[in-house]
Tab-separated table of C-alpha atoms in Angstrom:
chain	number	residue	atom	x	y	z
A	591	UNK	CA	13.023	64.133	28.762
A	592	UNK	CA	14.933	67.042	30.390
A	593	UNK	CA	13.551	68.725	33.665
A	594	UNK	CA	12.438	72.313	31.377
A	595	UNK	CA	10.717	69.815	29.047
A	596	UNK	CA	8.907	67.245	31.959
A	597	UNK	CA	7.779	71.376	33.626
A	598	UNK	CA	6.709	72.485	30.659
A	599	UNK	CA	4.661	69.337	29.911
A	600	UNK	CA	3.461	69.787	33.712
A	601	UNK	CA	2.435	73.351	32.919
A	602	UNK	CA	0.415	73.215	29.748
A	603	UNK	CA	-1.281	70.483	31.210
A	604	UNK	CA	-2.313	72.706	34.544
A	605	UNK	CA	-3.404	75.813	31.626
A	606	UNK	CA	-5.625	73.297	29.578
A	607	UNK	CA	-7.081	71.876	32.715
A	608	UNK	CA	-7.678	75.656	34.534
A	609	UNK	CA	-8.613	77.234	30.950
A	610	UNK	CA	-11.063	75.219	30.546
A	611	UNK	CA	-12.357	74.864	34.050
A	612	UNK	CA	-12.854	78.643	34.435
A	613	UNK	CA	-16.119	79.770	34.712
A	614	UNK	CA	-15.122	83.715	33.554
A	615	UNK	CA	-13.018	85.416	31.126
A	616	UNK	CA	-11.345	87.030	33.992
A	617	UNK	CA	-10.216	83.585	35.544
A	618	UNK	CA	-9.202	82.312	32.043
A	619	UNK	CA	-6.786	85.295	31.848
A	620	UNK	CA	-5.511	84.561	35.180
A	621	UNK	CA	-4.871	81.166	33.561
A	622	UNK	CA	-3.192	82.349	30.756
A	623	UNK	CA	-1.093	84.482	32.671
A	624	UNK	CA	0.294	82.335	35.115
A	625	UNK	CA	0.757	80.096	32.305
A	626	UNK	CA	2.945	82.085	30.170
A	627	UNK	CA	4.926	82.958	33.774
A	628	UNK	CA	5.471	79.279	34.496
A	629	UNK	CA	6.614	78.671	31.224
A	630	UNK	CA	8.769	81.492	30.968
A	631	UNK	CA	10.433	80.609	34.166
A	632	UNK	CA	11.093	77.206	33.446
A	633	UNK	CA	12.689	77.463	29.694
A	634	UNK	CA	9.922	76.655	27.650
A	635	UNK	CA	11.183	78.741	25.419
A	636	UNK	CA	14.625	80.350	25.300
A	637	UNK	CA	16.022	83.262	23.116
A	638	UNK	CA	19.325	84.355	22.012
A	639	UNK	CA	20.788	87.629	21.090
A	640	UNK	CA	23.236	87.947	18.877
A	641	UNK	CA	26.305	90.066	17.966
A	642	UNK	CA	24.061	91.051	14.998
A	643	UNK	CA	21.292	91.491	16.773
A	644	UNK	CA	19.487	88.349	15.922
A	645	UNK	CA	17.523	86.478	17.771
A	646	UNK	CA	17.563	82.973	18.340
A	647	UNK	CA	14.766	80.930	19.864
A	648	UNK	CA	15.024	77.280	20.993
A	649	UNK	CA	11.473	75.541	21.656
A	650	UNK	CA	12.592	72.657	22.193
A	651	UNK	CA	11.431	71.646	25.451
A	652	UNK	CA	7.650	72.999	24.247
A	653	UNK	CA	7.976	70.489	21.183
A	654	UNK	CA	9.058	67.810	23.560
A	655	UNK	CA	6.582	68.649	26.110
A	656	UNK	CA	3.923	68.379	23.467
A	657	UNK	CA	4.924	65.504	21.622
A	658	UNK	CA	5.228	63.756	24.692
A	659	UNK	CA	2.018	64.740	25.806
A	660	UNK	CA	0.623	64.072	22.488
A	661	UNK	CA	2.017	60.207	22.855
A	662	UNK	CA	0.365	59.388	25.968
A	663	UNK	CA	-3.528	61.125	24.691
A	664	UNK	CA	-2.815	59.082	21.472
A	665	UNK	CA	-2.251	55.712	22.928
A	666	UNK	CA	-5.055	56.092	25.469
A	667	UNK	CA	-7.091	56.948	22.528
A	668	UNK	CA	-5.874	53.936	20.131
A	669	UNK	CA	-6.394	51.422	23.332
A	670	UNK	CA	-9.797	52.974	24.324
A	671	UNK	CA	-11.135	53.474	20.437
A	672	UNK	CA	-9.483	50.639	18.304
A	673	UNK	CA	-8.684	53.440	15.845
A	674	UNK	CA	-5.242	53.863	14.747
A	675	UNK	CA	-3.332	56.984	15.251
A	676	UNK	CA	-3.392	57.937	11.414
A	677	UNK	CA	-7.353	57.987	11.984
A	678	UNK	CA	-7.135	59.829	15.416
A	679	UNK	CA	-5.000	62.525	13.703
A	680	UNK	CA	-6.868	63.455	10.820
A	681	UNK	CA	-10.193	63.629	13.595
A	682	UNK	CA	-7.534	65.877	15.226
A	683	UNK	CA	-7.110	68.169	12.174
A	684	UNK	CA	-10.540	67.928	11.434
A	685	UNK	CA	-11.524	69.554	15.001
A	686	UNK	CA	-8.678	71.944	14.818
A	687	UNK	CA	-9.635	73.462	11.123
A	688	UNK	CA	-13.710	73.369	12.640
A	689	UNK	CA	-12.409	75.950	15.457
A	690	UNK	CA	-13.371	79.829	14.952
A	691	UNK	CA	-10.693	82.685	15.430
């Protein structure tokens, strides 16, 4: 894992944990925003313009951030549990389509 990625992983890790730590909507924005500075300073996600006036984006040290992040939370859970990860993930999915917009 490359240095942007290894940050990145750093910094989602330090929103989750102050997102969900803060006790007001203002602090959770202060979250967010430093956040979104962090990664933006570090490469988390880079863009491209080109002679056409396309843009290019490379997320590739967010997806290696995550999945490396996502690794570590699923072996944990498949140690602590006894559930395999196939299990885990559909729980996963199941949370994820129970959340509200």
């Amino acid at each position: 894992m490359d240095t942007a990625a290894r940050n990145t992983a750093h910094t989602l890790l330090d929103f989750y944990s102050g997102y969900t730590g803060a006790e007001s909507d203002e602090a959770r924005t202060r979250t967010f925003n430093t956040s979104m500075e962090k990664l933006n300073q570090d490469g988390a996600i880079g863009a491209v313009l080109s002679d056409q006036d396309e843009v290019s984006l490379d997320v590739t040290p967010l997806l290696l951030a995550s999945s490396a992040s996502y690794e570590w939370f699923f072996s944990q859970l498949t140690a602590a549990t006894g559930k395999d990860a196939s299990e885990l993930s559909f729980e996963l999915r199941e949370f994820i389509d129970s959340l509200k917009d």
